[in-house]
PDB file as gemmi writes it, atoms N, CA and C in Angstrom:
CRYST1    1.000    1.000    1.000  90.00  90.00  90.00 P 1                      
ATOM      1  N   MET A   1      81.436 101.146 110.930  1.00  0.00           N  
ATOM      2  CA  MET A   1      82.831 101.235 111.307  1.00  0.00           C  
ATOM      3  C   MET A   1      83.225 102.706 111.415  1.00  0.00           C  
ATOM      4  N   ASP A   2      83.989 103.025 112.413  1.00  0.00           N  
ATOM      5  CA  ASP A   2      84.489 104.368 112.642  1.00  0.00           C  
ATOM      6  C   ASP A   2      85.432 104.772 111.501  1.00  0.00           C  
ATOM      7  N   PRO A   3      85.225 105.942 110.854  1.00  0.00           N  
ATOM      8  CA  PRO A   3      86.086 106.334 109.729  1.00  0.00           C  
ATOM      9  C   PRO A   3      87.549 106.478 110.131  1.00  0.00           C  
ATOM     10  N   PHE A   4      87.814 106.901 111.347  1.00  0.00           N  
ATOM     11  CA  PHE A   4      89.205 107.036 111.789  1.00  0.00           C  
ATOM     12  C   PHE A   4      89.848 105.658 111.961  1.00  0.00           C  
ATOM     13  N   ALA A   5      89.091 104.706 112.451  1.00  0.00           N  
ATOM     14  CA  ALA A   5      89.600 103.339 112.599  1.00  0.00           C  
ATOM     15  C   ALA A   5      89.848 102.731 111.215  1.00  0.00           C  
ATOM     16  N   ALA A   6      88.951 103.003 110.269  1.00  0.00           N  
ATOM     17  CA  ALA A   6      89.137 102.498 108.904  1.00  0.00           C  
ATOM     18  C   ALA A   6      90.393 103.084 108.286  1.00  0.00           C  
ATOM     19  N   HIS A   7      90.592 104.389 108.473  1.00  0.00           N  
ATOM     20  CA  HIS A   7      91.792 105.040 107.943  1.00  0.00           C  
ATOM     21  C   HIS A   7      93.042 104.444 108.576  1.00  0.00           C  
ATOM     22  N   GLU A   8      93.026 104.245 109.879  1.00  0.00           N  
ATOM     23  CA  GLU A   8      94.177 103.671 110.577  1.00  0.00           C  
ATOM     24  C   GLU A   8      94.464 102.257 110.071  1.00  0.00           C  
ATOM     25  N   ALA A   9      93.434 101.469 109.838  1.00  0.00           N  
ATOM     26  CA  ALA A   9      93.613 100.111 109.327  1.00  0.00           C  
ATOM     27  C   ALA A   9      94.226 100.128 107.928  1.00  0.00           C  
ATOM     28  N   VAL A  10      93.761 101.051 107.088  1.00  0.00           N  
ATOM     29  CA  VAL A  10      94.306 101.172 105.734  1.00  0.00           C  
ATOM     30  C   VAL A  10      95.771 101.590 105.791  1.00  0.00           C  
ATOM     31  N   MET A  11      96.081 102.549 106.638  1.00  0.00           N  
ATOM     32  CA  MET A  11      97.469 103.012 106.751  1.00  0.00           C  
ATOM     33  C   MET A  11      98.382 101.893 107.257  1.00  0.00           C  
ATOM     34  N   LYS A  12      97.930 101.115 108.231  1.00  0.00           N  
ATOM     35  CA  LYS A  12      98.730 100.012 108.768  1.00  0.00           C  
ATOM     36  C   LYS A  12      98.984  98.973 107.679  1.00  0.00           C  
ATOM     37  N   ARG A  13      97.939  98.655 106.914  1.00  0.00           N  
ATOM     38  CA  ARG A  13      98.073  97.684 105.831  1.00  0.00           C  
ATOM     39  C   ARG A  13      99.018  98.195 104.750  1.00  0.00           C  
ATOM     40  N   ALA A  14      98.926  99.475 104.424  1.00  0.00           N  
ATOM     41  CA  ALA A  14      99.820 100.064 103.424  1.00  0.00           C  
ATOM     42  C   ALA A  14     101.267  99.990 103.888  1.00  0.00           C  
ATOM     43  N   GLU A  15     101.525 100.237 105.169  1.00  0.00           N  
ATOM     44  CA  GLU A  15     102.880 100.142 105.705  1.00  0.00           C  
ATOM     45  C   GLU A  15     103.394  98.711 105.628  1.00  0.00           C  
ATOM     46  N   GLN A  16     102.551  97.735 105.909  1.00  0.00           N  
ATOM     47  CA  GLN A  16     102.960  96.333 105.826  1.00  0.00           C  
ATOM     48  C   GLN A  16     103.324  95.956 104.397  1.00  0.00           C  
ATOM     49  N   LEU A  17     102.513  96.396 103.448  1.00  0.00           N  
ATOM     50  CA  LEU A  17     102.804  96.093 102.050  1.00  0.00           C  
ATOM     51  C   LEU A  17     104.065  96.791 101.586  1.00  0.00           C  
ATOM     52  N   LEU A  18     104.284  98.015 102.042  1.00  0.00           N  
ATOM     53  CA  LEU A  18     105.485  98.755 101.690  1.00  0.00           C  
ATOM     54  C   LEU A  18     106.723  98.025 102.187  1.00  0.00           C  
ATOM     55  N   ASP A  19     106.664  97.472 103.378  1.00  0.00           N  
ATOM     56  CA  ASP A  19     107.800  96.740 103.936  1.00  0.00           C  
ATOM     57  C   ASP A  19     108.141  95.513 103.105  1.00  0.00           C  
ATOM     58  N   ARG A  20     107.147  94.898 102.467  1.00  0.00           N  
ATOM     59  CA  ARG A  20     107.364  93.674 101.702  1.00  0.00           C  
ATOM     60  C   ARG A  20     107.820  93.921 100.279  1.00  0.00           C  
ATOM     61  N   ARG A  21     107.683  95.109  99.766  1.00  0.00           N  
ATOM     62  CA  ARG A  21     108.026  95.385  98.380  1.00  0.00           C  
ATOM     63  C   ARG A  21     109.451  95.869  98.269  1.00  0.00           C  
ATOM     64  N   GLY A  22     110.154  95.462  97.224  1.00  0.00           N  
ATOM     65  CA  GLY A  22     111.537  95.834  97.027  1.00  0.00           C  
ATOM     66  C   GLY A  22     111.719  97.142  96.276  1.00  0.00           C  
ATOM     67  N   GLU A  23     110.663  97.678  95.717  1.00  0.00           N  
ATOM     68  CA  GLU A  23     110.732  98.895  94.917  1.00  0.00           C  
ATOM     69  C   GLU A  23     111.013 100.101  95.809  1.00  0.00           C  
ATOM     70  N   VAL A  24     111.737 101.069  95.280  1.00  0.00           N  
ATOM     71  CA  VAL A  24     112.022 102.291  96.028  1.00  0.00           C  
ATOM     72  C   VAL A  24     110.766 103.157  96.031  1.00  0.00           C  
ATOM     73  N   HIS A  25     110.355 103.575  97.217  1.00  0.00           N  
ATOM     74  CA  HIS A  25     109.156 104.397  97.373  1.00  0.00           C  
ATOM     75  C   HIS A  25     109.521 105.728  98.003  1.00  0.00           C  
ATOM     76  N   ARG A  26     108.687 106.700  97.761  1.00  0.00           N  
ATOM     77  CA  ARG A  26     108.872 108.027  98.339  1.00  0.00           C  
ATOM     78  C   ARG A  26     108.502 107.955  99.804  1.00  0.00           C  
ATOM     79  N   SER A  27     109.481 108.211 100.664  1.00  0.00           N  
ATOM     80  CA  SER A  27     109.217 108.124 102.093  1.00  0.00           C  
ATOM     81  C   SER A  27     110.078 109.145 102.810  1.00  0.00           C  
ATOM     82  N   PRO A  28     109.563 109.922 103.703  1.00  0.00           N  
ATOM     83  CA  PRO A  28     108.136 110.000 104.008  1.00  0.00           C  
ATOM     84  C   PRO A  28     107.425 110.954 103.066  1.00  0.00           C  
ATOM     85  N   LEU A  29     106.163 110.741 102.883  1.00  0.00           N  
ATOM     86  CA  LEU A  29     105.330 111.662 102.113  1.00  0.00           C  
ATOM     87  C   LEU A  29     105.014 112.859 102.985  1.00  0.00           C  
ATOM     88  N   PRO A  30     104.756 114.013 102.371  1.00  0.00           N  
ATOM     89  CA  PRO A  30     104.331 115.158 103.181  1.00  0.00           C  
ATOM     90  C   PRO A  30     103.070 114.813 103.954  1.00  0.00           C  
ATOM     91  N   GLU A  31     102.925 115.400 105.127  1.00  0.00           N  
ATOM     92  CA  GLU A  31     101.725 115.188 105.949  1.00  0.00           C  
ATOM     93  C   GLU A  31     100.485 115.492 105.124  1.00  0.00           C  
ATOM     94  N   ASN A  32      99.527 114.593 105.144  1.00  0.00           N  
ATOM     95  CA  ASN A  32      98.265 114.752 104.418  1.00  0.00           C  
ATOM     96  C   ASN A  32      98.471 115.034 102.928  1.00  0.00           C  
ATOM     97  N   ALA A  33      99.329 114.267 102.276  1.00  0.00           N  
ATOM     98  CA  ALA A  33      99.555 114.431 100.843  1.00  0.00           C  
ATOM     99  C   ALA A  33      98.278 114.087 100.083  1.00  0.00           C  
ATOM    100  N   HIS A  34      97.911 114.946  99.147  1.00  0.00           N  
ATOM    101  CA  HIS A  34      96.694 114.751  98.376  1.00  0.00           C  
ATOM    102  C   HIS A  34      96.981 114.836  96.885  1.00  0.00           C  
ATOM    103  N   ALA A  35      96.090 114.253  96.116  1.00  0.00           N  
ATOM    104  CA  ALA A  35      96.191 114.308  94.663  1.00  0.00           C  
ATOM    105  C   ALA A  35      94.806 114.538  94.086  1.00  0.00           C  
ATOM    106  N   GLU A  36      94.764 115.236  92.967  1.00  0.00           N  
ATOM    107  CA  GLU A  36      93.536 115.385  92.192  1.00  0.00           C  
ATOM    108  C   GLU A  36      93.588 114.341  91.094  1.00  0.00           C  
ATOM    109  N   VAL A  37      92.580 113.503  91.022  1.00  0.00           N  
ATOM    110  CA  VAL A  37      92.530 112.451  90.011  1.00  0.00           C  
ATOM    111  C   VAL A  37      91.357 112.761  89.084  1.00  0.00           C  
ATOM    112  N   CYS A  38      91.666 113.020  87.821  1.00  0.00           N  
ATOM    113  CA  CYS A  38      90.632 113.353  86.838  1.00  0.00           C  
ATOM    114  C   CYS A  38      90.465 112.167  85.891  1.00  0.00           C  
ATOM    115  N   PHE A  39      89.295 111.535  85.927  1.00  0.00           N  
ATOM    116  CA  PHE A  39      88.991 110.404  85.052  1.00  0.00           C  
ATOM    117  C   PHE A  39      88.376 110.934  83.768  1.00  0.00           C  
ATOM    118  N   PHE A  40      88.884 110.502  82.624  1.00  0.00           N  
ATOM    119  CA  PHE A  40      88.384 111.049  81.366  1.00  0.00           C  
ATOM    120  C   PHE A  40      87.887 110.003  80.384  1.00  0.00           C  
ATOM    121  N   ASN A  41      87.686 108.761  80.791  1.00  0.00           N  
ATOM    122  CA  ASN A  41      87.095 107.743  79.921  1.00  0.00           C  
ATOM    123  C   ASN A  41      85.581 107.718  80.060  1.00  0.00           C  
ATOM    124  N   ARG A  42      85.040 108.623  80.808  1.00  0.00           N  
ATOM    125  CA  ARG A  42      83.594 108.668  81.054  1.00  0.00           C  
ATOM    126  C   ARG A  42      82.947 109.616  80.053  1.00  0.00           C  
ATOM    127  N   SER A  43      81.624 109.677  80.051  1.00  0.00           N  
ATOM    128  CA  SER A  43      80.930 110.575  79.131  1.00  0.00           C  
ATOM    129  C   SER A  43      81.352 112.026  79.355  1.00  0.00           C  
ATOM    130  N   ARG A  44      81.712 112.322  80.600  1.00  0.00           N  
ATOM    131  CA  ARG A  44      82.324 113.621  80.893  1.00  0.00           C  
ATOM    132  C   ARG A  44      83.343 113.387  82.003  1.00  0.00           C  
ATOM    133  N   SER A  45      84.340 114.222  82.053  1.00  0.00           N  
ATOM    134  CA  SER A  45      85.410 113.990  83.023  1.00  0.00           C  
ATOM    135  C   SER A  45      84.885 114.113  84.453  1.00  0.00           C  
ATOM    136  N   SER A  46      85.529 113.418  85.362  1.00  0.00           N  
ATOM    137  CA  SER A  46      85.124 113.384  86.760  1.00  0.00           C  
ATOM    138  C   SER A  46      86.364 113.584  87.623  1.00  0.00           C  
ATOM    139  N   LEU A  47      86.270 114.456  88.608  1.00  0.00           N  
ATOM    140  CA  LEU A  47      87.399 114.766  89.470  1.00  0.00           C  
ATOM    141  C   LEU A  47      87.192 114.137  90.844  1.00  0.00           C  
ATOM    142  N   VAL A  48      88.206 113.427  91.331  1.00  0.00           N  
ATOM    143  CA  VAL A  48      88.182 112.799  92.647  1.00  0.00           C  
ATOM    144  C   VAL A  48      89.379 113.309  93.432  1.00  0.00           C  
ATOM    145  N   MET A  49      89.141 113.765  94.651  1.00  0.00           N  
ATOM    146  CA  MET A  49      90.233 114.142  95.549  1.00  0.00           C  
ATOM    147  C   MET A  49      90.615 112.901  96.344  1.00  0.00           C  
ATOM    148  N   ALA A  50      91.919 112.599  96.400  1.00  0.00           N  
ATOM    149  CA  ALA A  50      92.365 111.379  97.073  1.00  0.00           C  
ATOM    150  C   ALA A  50      93.561 111.680  97.962  1.00  0.00           C  
ATOM    151  N   GLU A  51      93.701 110.880  99.009  1.00  0.00           N  
ATOM    152  CA  GLU A  51      94.856 110.952  99.884  1.00  0.00           C  
ATOM    153  C   GLU A  51      95.915 110.005  99.336  1.00  0.00           C  
ATOM    154  N   VAL A  52      97.149 110.461  99.263  1.00  0.00           N  
ATOM    155  CA  VAL A  52      98.247 109.641  98.757  1.00  0.00           C  
ATOM    156  C   VAL A  52      98.786 108.795  99.906  1.00  0.00           C  
ATOM    157  N   LEU A  53      98.670 107.476  99.759  1.00  0.00           N  
ATOM    158  CA  LEU A  53      99.164 106.554 100.777  1.00  0.00           C  
ATOM    159  C   LEU A  53     100.583 106.097 100.481  1.00  0.00           C  
ATOM    160  N   GLU A  54     100.900 106.001  99.197  1.00  0.00           N  
ATOM    161  CA  GLU A  54     102.205 105.486  98.791  1.00  0.00           C  
ATOM    162  C   GLU A  54     102.525 106.016  97.401  1.00  0.00           C  
ATOM    163  N   LEU A  55     103.793 106.282  97.162  1.00  0.00           N  
ATOM    164  CA  LEU A  55     104.234 106.809  95.878  1.00  0.00           C  
ATOM    165  C   LEU A  55     105.528 106.127  95.480  1.00  0.00           C  
ATOM    166  N   SER A  56     105.597 105.674  94.236  1.00  0.00           N  
ATOM    167  CA  SER A  56     106.836 105.122  93.691  1.00  0.00           C  
ATOM    168  C   SER A  56     106.997 105.689  92.289  1.00  0.00           C  
ATOM    169  N   ALA A  57     108.091 105.364  91.650  1.00  0.00           N  
ATOM    170  CA  ALA A  57     108.318 105.837  90.286  1.00  0.00           C  
ATOM    171  C   ALA A  57     107.305 105.221  89.320  1.00  0.00           C  
ATOM    172  N   ALA A  58     106.777 104.051  89.657  1.00  0.00           N  
ATOM    173  CA  ALA A  58     105.865 103.345  88.756  1.00  0.00           C  
ATOM    174  C   ALA A  58     104.392 103.655  88.990  1.00  0.00           C  
ATOM    175  N   GLY A  59     104.019 104.126  90.195  1.00  0.00           N  
ATOM    176  CA  GLY A  59     102.607 104.358  90.458  1.00  0.00           C  
ATOM    177  C   GLY A  59     102.332 104.923  91.831  1.00  0.00           C  
ATOM    178  N   MET A  60     101.064 104.932  92.198  1.00  0.00           N  
ATOM    179  CA  MET A  60     100.604 105.475  93.478  1.00  0.00           C  
ATOM    180  C   MET A  60      99.543 104.571  94.067  1.00  0.00           C  
ATOM    181  N   ARG A  61      99.466 104.589  95.376  1.00  0.00           N  
ATOM    182  CA  ARG A  61      98.353 103.991  96.107  1.00  0.00           C  
ATOM    183  C   ARG A  61      97.586 105.162  96.699  1.00  0.00           C  
ATOM    184  N   LEU A  62      96.291 105.229  96.414  1.00  0.00           N  
ATOM    185  CA  LEU A  62      95.461 106.362  96.806  1.00  0.00           C  
ATOM    186  C   LEU A  62      94.242 105.882  97.589  1.00  0.00           C  
ATOM    187  N   ALA A  63      93.697 106.771  98.413  1.00  0.00           N  
ATOM    188  CA  ALA A  63      92.466 106.489  99.149  1.00  0.00           C  
ATOM    189  C   ALA A  63      91.488 107.628  98.893  1.00  0.00           C  
ATOM    190  N   ALA A  64      90.237 107.262  98.600  1.00  0.00           N  
ATOM    191  CA  ALA A  64      89.189 108.253  98.356  1.00  0.00           C  
ATOM    192  C   ALA A  64      87.905 107.759  99.021  1.00  0.00           C  
ATOM    193  N   PHE A  65      86.958 108.671  99.221  1.00  0.00           N  
ATOM    194  CA  PHE A  65      85.673 108.275  99.792  1.00  0.00           C  
ATOM    195  C   PHE A  65      85.005 107.231  98.904  1.00  0.00           C  
ATOM    196  N   ALA A  66      84.282 106.319  99.515  1.00  0.00           N  
ATOM    197  CA  ALA A  66      83.665 105.202  98.800  1.00  0.00           C  
ATOM    198  C   ALA A  66      82.576 105.644  97.829  1.00  0.00           C  
ATOM    199  N   ASP A  67      82.002 106.837  98.020  1.00  0.00           N  
ATOM    200  CA  ASP A  67      80.928 107.290  97.131  1.00  0.00           C  
ATOM    201  C   ASP A  67      81.440 107.893  95.826  1.00  0.00           C  
ATOM    202  N   GLN A  68      82.750 107.981  95.663  1.00  0.00           N  
ATOM    203  CA  GLN A  68      83.333 108.496  94.425  1.00  0.00           C  
ATOM    204  C   GLN A  68      83.725 107.295  93.558  1.00  0.00           C  
ATOM    205  N   PRO A  69      82.998 107.030  92.479  1.00  0.00           N  
ATOM    206  CA  PRO A  69      83.223 105.806  91.716  1.00  0.00           C  
ATOM    207  C   PRO A  69      84.575 105.775  91.004  1.00  0.00           C  
ATOM    208  N   VAL A  70      85.295 104.684  91.214  1.00  0.00           N  
ATOM    209  CA  VAL A  70      86.566 104.423  90.546  1.00  0.00           C  
ATOM    210  C   VAL A  70      86.460 103.008  90.000  1.00  0.00           C  
ATOM    211  N   GLU A  71      86.888 102.805  88.751  1.00  0.00           N  
ATOM    212  CA  GLU A  71      86.795 101.483  88.134  1.00  0.00           C  
ATOM    213  C   GLU A  71      88.155 101.028  87.637  1.00  0.00           C  
ATOM    214  N   GLU A  72      88.419  99.741  87.795  1.00  0.00           N  
ATOM    215  CA  GLU A  72      89.666  99.160  87.306  1.00  0.00           C  
ATOM    216  C   GLU A  72      89.765  99.363  85.794  1.00  0.00           C  
ATOM    217  N   GLY A  73      90.944  99.736  85.331  1.00  0.00           N  
ATOM    218  CA  GLY A  73      91.176  99.953  83.911  1.00  0.00           C  
ATOM    219  C   GLY A  73      90.909 101.370  83.442  1.00  0.00           C  
ATOM    220  N   GLU A  74      90.344 102.215  84.313  1.00  0.00           N  
ATOM    221  CA  GLU A  74      90.056 103.602  83.928  1.00  0.00           C  
ATOM    222  C   GLU A  74      91.345 104.385  83.726  1.00  0.00           C  
ATOM    223  N   ARG A  75      91.308 105.279  82.758  1.00  0.00           N  
ATOM    224  CA  ARG A  75      92.431 106.178  82.491  1.00  0.00           C  
ATOM    225  C   ARG A  75      92.196 107.462  83.273  1.00  0.00           C  
ATOM    226  N   CYS A  76      93.289 108.058  83.757  1.00  0.00           N  
ATOM    227  CA  CYS A  76      93.153 109.273  84.546  1.00  0.00           C  
ATOM    228  C   CYS A  76      94.403 110.132  84.447  1.00  0.00           C  
ATOM    229  N   GLU A  77      94.228 111.382  84.845  1.00  0.00           N  
ATOM    230  CA  GLU A  77      95.340 112.320  84.985  1.00  0.00           C  
ATOM    231  C   GLU A  77      95.438 112.634  86.468  1.00  0.00           C  
ATOM    232  N   ILE A  78      96.645 112.558  87.012  1.00  0.00           N  
ATOM    233  CA  ILE A  78      96.846 112.786  88.437  1.00  0.00           C  
ATOM    234  C   ILE A  78      97.718 114.014  88.618  1.00  0.00           C  
ATOM    235  N   LYS A  79      97.234 114.938  89.446  1.00  0.00           N  
ATOM    236  CA  LYS A  79      98.006 116.123  89.812  1.00  0.00           C  
ATOM    237  C   LYS A  79      98.383 115.975  91.276  1.00  0.00           C  
ATOM    238  N   PHE A  80      99.680 115.914  91.534  1.00  0.00           N  
ATOM    239  CA  PHE A  80     100.193 115.672  92.873  1.00  0.00           C  
ATOM    240  C   PHE A  80     101.211 116.747  93.217  1.00  0.00           C  
ATOM    241  N   GLN A  81     101.038 117.367  94.382  1.00  0.00           N  
ATOM    242  CA  GLN A  81     102.000 118.351  94.869  1.00  0.00           C  
ATOM    243  C   GLN A  81     103.027 117.609  95.711  1.00  0.00           C  
ATOM    244  N   GLY A  82     104.197 117.360  95.137  1.00  0.00           N  
ATOM    245  CA  GLY A  82     105.279 116.689  95.857  1.00  0.00           C  
ATOM    246  C   GLY A  82     106.027 117.668  96.729  1.00  0.00           C  
ATOM    247  N   CYS A  83     107.146 117.243  97.239  1.00  0.00           N  
ATOM    248  CA  CYS A  83     107.938 118.089  98.124  1.00  0.00           C  
ATOM    249  C   CYS A  83     108.527 119.281  97.397  1.00  0.00           C  
ATOM    250  N   GLU A  84     108.899 119.098  96.136  1.00  0.00           N  
ATOM    251  CA  GLU A  84     109.611 120.161  95.430  1.00  0.00           C  
ATOM    252  C   GLU A  84     108.737 120.925  94.440  1.00  0.00           C  
ATOM    253  N   SER A  85     107.993 120.210  93.616  1.00  0.00           N  
ATOM    254  CA  SER A  85     107.187 120.882  92.596  1.00  0.00           C  
ATOM    255  C   SER A  85     105.990 120.017  92.226  1.00  0.00           C  
ATOM    256  N   PRO A  86     104.955 120.646  91.682  1.00  0.00           N  
ATOM    257  CA  PRO A  86     103.778 119.878  91.279  1.00  0.00           C  
ATOM    258  C   PRO A  86     104.120 118.904  90.153  1.00  0.00           C  
ATOM    259  N   GLN A  87     103.509 117.744  90.182  1.00  0.00           N  
ATOM    260  CA  GLN A  87     103.713 116.734  89.150  1.00  0.00           C  
ATOM    261  C   GLN A  87     102.359 116.381  88.561  1.00  0.00           C  
ATOM    262  N   THR A  88     102.305 116.202  87.239  1.00  0.00           N  
ATOM    263  CA  THR A  88     101.102 115.733  86.575  1.00  0.00           C  
ATOM    264  C   THR A  88     101.474 114.513  85.755  1.00  0.00           C  
ATOM    265  N   SER A  89     100.736 113.442  85.916  1.00  0.00           N  
ATOM    266  CA  SER A  89     101.021 112.200  85.201  1.00  0.00           C  
ATOM    267  C   SER A  89      99.735 111.560  84.706  1.00  0.00           C  
ATOM    268  N   LEU A  90      99.834 110.897  83.574  1.00  0.00           N  
ATOM    269  CA  LEU A  90      98.740 110.071  83.091  1.00  0.00           C  
ATOM    270  C   LEU A  90      98.929 108.685  83.672  1.00  0.00           C  
ATOM    271  N   ALA A  91      97.819 108.020  84.013  1.00  0.00           N  
ATOM    272  CA  ALA A  91      97.913 106.725  84.669  1.00  0.00           C  
ATOM    273  C   ALA A  91      96.674 105.884  84.358  1.00  0.00           C  
ATOM    274  N   THR A  92      96.758 104.603  84.762  1.00  0.00           N  
ATOM    275  CA  THR A  92      95.653 103.662  84.623  1.00  0.00           C  
ATOM    276  C   THR A  92      95.396 103.018  85.978  1.00  0.00           C  
ATOM    277  N   VAL A  93      94.127 102.924  86.371  1.00  0.00           N  
ATOM    278  CA  VAL A  93      93.769 102.258  87.626  1.00  0.00           C  
ATOM    279  C   VAL A  93      94.002 100.760  87.436  1.00  0.00           C  
ATOM    280  N   ARG A  94      94.822 100.166  88.303  1.00  0.00           N  
ATOM    281  CA  ARG A  94      95.165  98.742  88.184  1.00  0.00           C  
ATOM    282  C   ARG A  94      94.393  97.859  89.161  1.00  0.00           C  
ATOM    283  N   TRP A  95      94.016  98.383  90.319  1.00  0.00           N  
ATOM    284  CA  TRP A  95      93.269  97.585  91.299  1.00  0.00           C  
ATOM    285  C   TRP A  95      92.507  98.520  92.232  1.00  0.00           C  
ATOM    286  N   ILE A  96      91.462  97.957  92.864  1.00  0.00           N  
ATOM    287  CA  ILE A  96      90.630  98.714  93.806  1.00  0.00           C  
ATOM    288  C   ILE A  96      90.275  97.796  94.966  1.00  0.00           C  
ATOM    289  N   LYS A  97      90.342  98.323  96.162  1.00  0.00           N  
ATOM    290  CA  LYS A  97      89.903  97.576  97.348  1.00  0.00           C  
ATOM    291  C   LYS A  97      88.882  98.454  98.065  1.00  0.00           C  
ATOM    292  N   GLN A  98      87.651  97.940  98.167  1.00  0.00           N  
ATOM    293  CA  GLN A  98      86.561  98.678  98.791  1.00  0.00           C  
ATOM    294  C   GLN A  98      86.540  98.455 100.296  1.00  0.00           C  
ATOM    295  N   HIS A  99      86.286  99.504 101.027  1.00  0.00           N  
ATOM    296  CA  HIS A  99      86.056  99.473 102.464  1.00  0.00           C  
ATOM    297  C   HIS A  99      84.725 100.184 102.689  1.00  0.00           C  
ATOM    298  N   PRO A 100      84.128 100.057 103.872  1.00  0.00           N  
ATOM    299  CA  PRO A 100      82.812 100.666 104.082  1.00  0.00           C  
ATOM    300  C   PRO A 100      82.752 102.173 103.776  1.00  0.00           C  
ATOM    301  N   LEU A 101      83.757 102.926 104.152  1.00  0.00           N  
ATOM    302  CA  LEU A 101      83.706 104.381 103.958  1.00  0.00           C  
ATOM    303  C   LEU A 101      84.697 104.906 102.937  1.00  0.00           C  
ATOM    304  N   ILE A 102      85.732 104.131 102.657  1.00  0.00           N  
ATOM    305  CA  ILE A 102      86.747 104.572 101.702  1.00  0.00           C  
ATOM    306  C   ILE A 102      87.057 103.452 100.731  1.00  0.00           C  
ATOM    307  N   GLN A 103      87.704 103.832  99.648  1.00  0.00           N  
ATOM    308  CA  GLN A 103      88.235 102.837  98.720  1.00  0.00           C  
ATOM    309  C   GLN A 103      89.699 103.165  98.490  1.00  0.00           C  
ATOM    310  N   VAL A 104      90.496 102.137  98.454  1.00  0.00           N  
ATOM    311  CA  VAL A 104      91.923 102.289  98.200  1.00  0.00           C  
ATOM    312  C   VAL A 104      92.156 101.735  96.806  1.00  0.00           C  
ATOM    313  N   PHE A 105      92.895 102.493  95.986  1.00  0.00           N  
ATOM    314  CA  PHE A 105      93.141 102.015  94.629  1.00  0.00           C  
ATOM    315  C   PHE A 105      94.563 102.343  94.209  1.00  0.00           C  
ATOM    316  N   GLY A 106      95.072 101.509  93.321  1.00  0.00           N  
ATOM    317  CA  GLY A 106      96.430 101.683  92.822  1.00  0.00           C  
ATOM    318  C   GLY A 106      96.402 102.090  91.367  1.00  0.00           C  
ATOM    319  N   VAL A 107      97.269 103.024  91.025  1.00  0.00           N  
ATOM    320  CA  VAL A 107      97.401 103.458  89.634  1.00  0.00           C  
ATOM    321  C   VAL A 107      98.832 103.212  89.176  1.00  0.00           C  
ATOM    322  N   GLU A 108      98.961 102.909  87.893  1.00  0.00           N  
ATOM    323  CA  GLU A 108     100.268 102.736  87.266  1.00  0.00           C  
ATOM    324  C   GLU A 108     100.466 103.893  86.301  1.00  0.00           C  
ATOM    325  N   PHE A 109     101.592 104.597  86.430  1.00  0.00           N  
ATOM    326  CA  PHE A 109     101.877 105.727  85.561  1.00  0.00           C  
ATOM    327  C   PHE A 109     102.216 105.252  84.150  1.00  0.00           C  
ATOM    328  N   ASP A 110     101.886 106.091  83.155  1.00  0.00           N  
ATOM    329  CA  ASP A 110     102.256 105.793  81.767  1.00  0.00           C  
ATOM    330  C   ASP A 110     103.771 105.864  81.597  1.00  0.00           C  
ATOM    331  N   GLN A 111     104.391 106.819  82.269  1.00  0.00           N  
ATOM    332  CA  GLN A 111     105.850 106.973  82.237  1.00  0.00           C  
ATOM    333  C   GLN A 111     106.350 107.029  83.657  1.00  0.00           C  
ATOM    334  N   VAL A 112     107.596 106.648  83.844  1.00  0.00           N  
ATOM    335  CA  VAL A 112     108.189 106.674  85.192  1.00  0.00           C  
ATOM    336  C   VAL A 112     108.273 108.114  85.663  1.00  0.00           C  
ATOM    337  N   MET A 113     107.788 108.343  86.897  1.00  0.00           N  
ATOM    338  CA  MET A 113     107.862 109.685  87.492  1.00  0.00           C  
ATOM    339  C   MET A 113     109.287 110.002  87.882  1.00  0.00           C  
ATOM    340  N   ASN A 114     109.575 111.257  87.952  1.00  0.00           N  
ATOM    341  CA  ASN A 114     110.882 111.732  88.386  1.00  0.00           C  
ATOM    342  C   ASN A 114     111.172 111.237  89.800  1.00  0.00           C  
ATOM    343  N   GLN A 115     112.329 110.622  90.012  1.00  0.00           N  
ATOM    344  CA  GLN A 115     112.686 110.080  91.314  1.00  0.00           C  
ATOM    345  C   GLN A 115     112.869 111.166  92.378  1.00  0.00           C  
ATOM    346  N   SER A 116     113.007 112.416  91.981  1.00  0.00           N  
ATOM    347  CA  SER A 116     113.270 113.480  92.956  1.00  0.00           C  
ATOM    348  C   SER A 116     112.016 114.002  93.631  1.00  0.00           C  
ATOM    349  N   LEU A 117     110.876 113.333  93.437  1.00  0.00           N  
ATOM    350  CA  LEU A 117     109.645 113.764  94.106  1.00  0.00           C  
ATOM    351  C   LEU A 117     109.929 113.886  95.563  1.00  0.00           C  
TER     352      LEU A 117                                                      
END                                                                             
């Protein structure tokens, strides 16, 4: 599968899910919003660079290359450069959806993020 087609399919699906949810989400996100996700429940910490697909006060939907292992229930620290200032939050991976070249996963923040992102 073409990586650009996979990305487009993921983005379309994320938009459909966003339309169905009643929660207030950060929209629009900055072009090519990225986050550093550091997993620390492993024998040593692991850093994954991810594209931010969706952001709310309760969590994030992220996309990363499929070769970067992410597991449901993992604890992580997320560093995200929002529109105004950098944000760092602790979170837990709640779900993962694998695609041939990328994986999309959702994290739930330990505390509600500032709504002014």
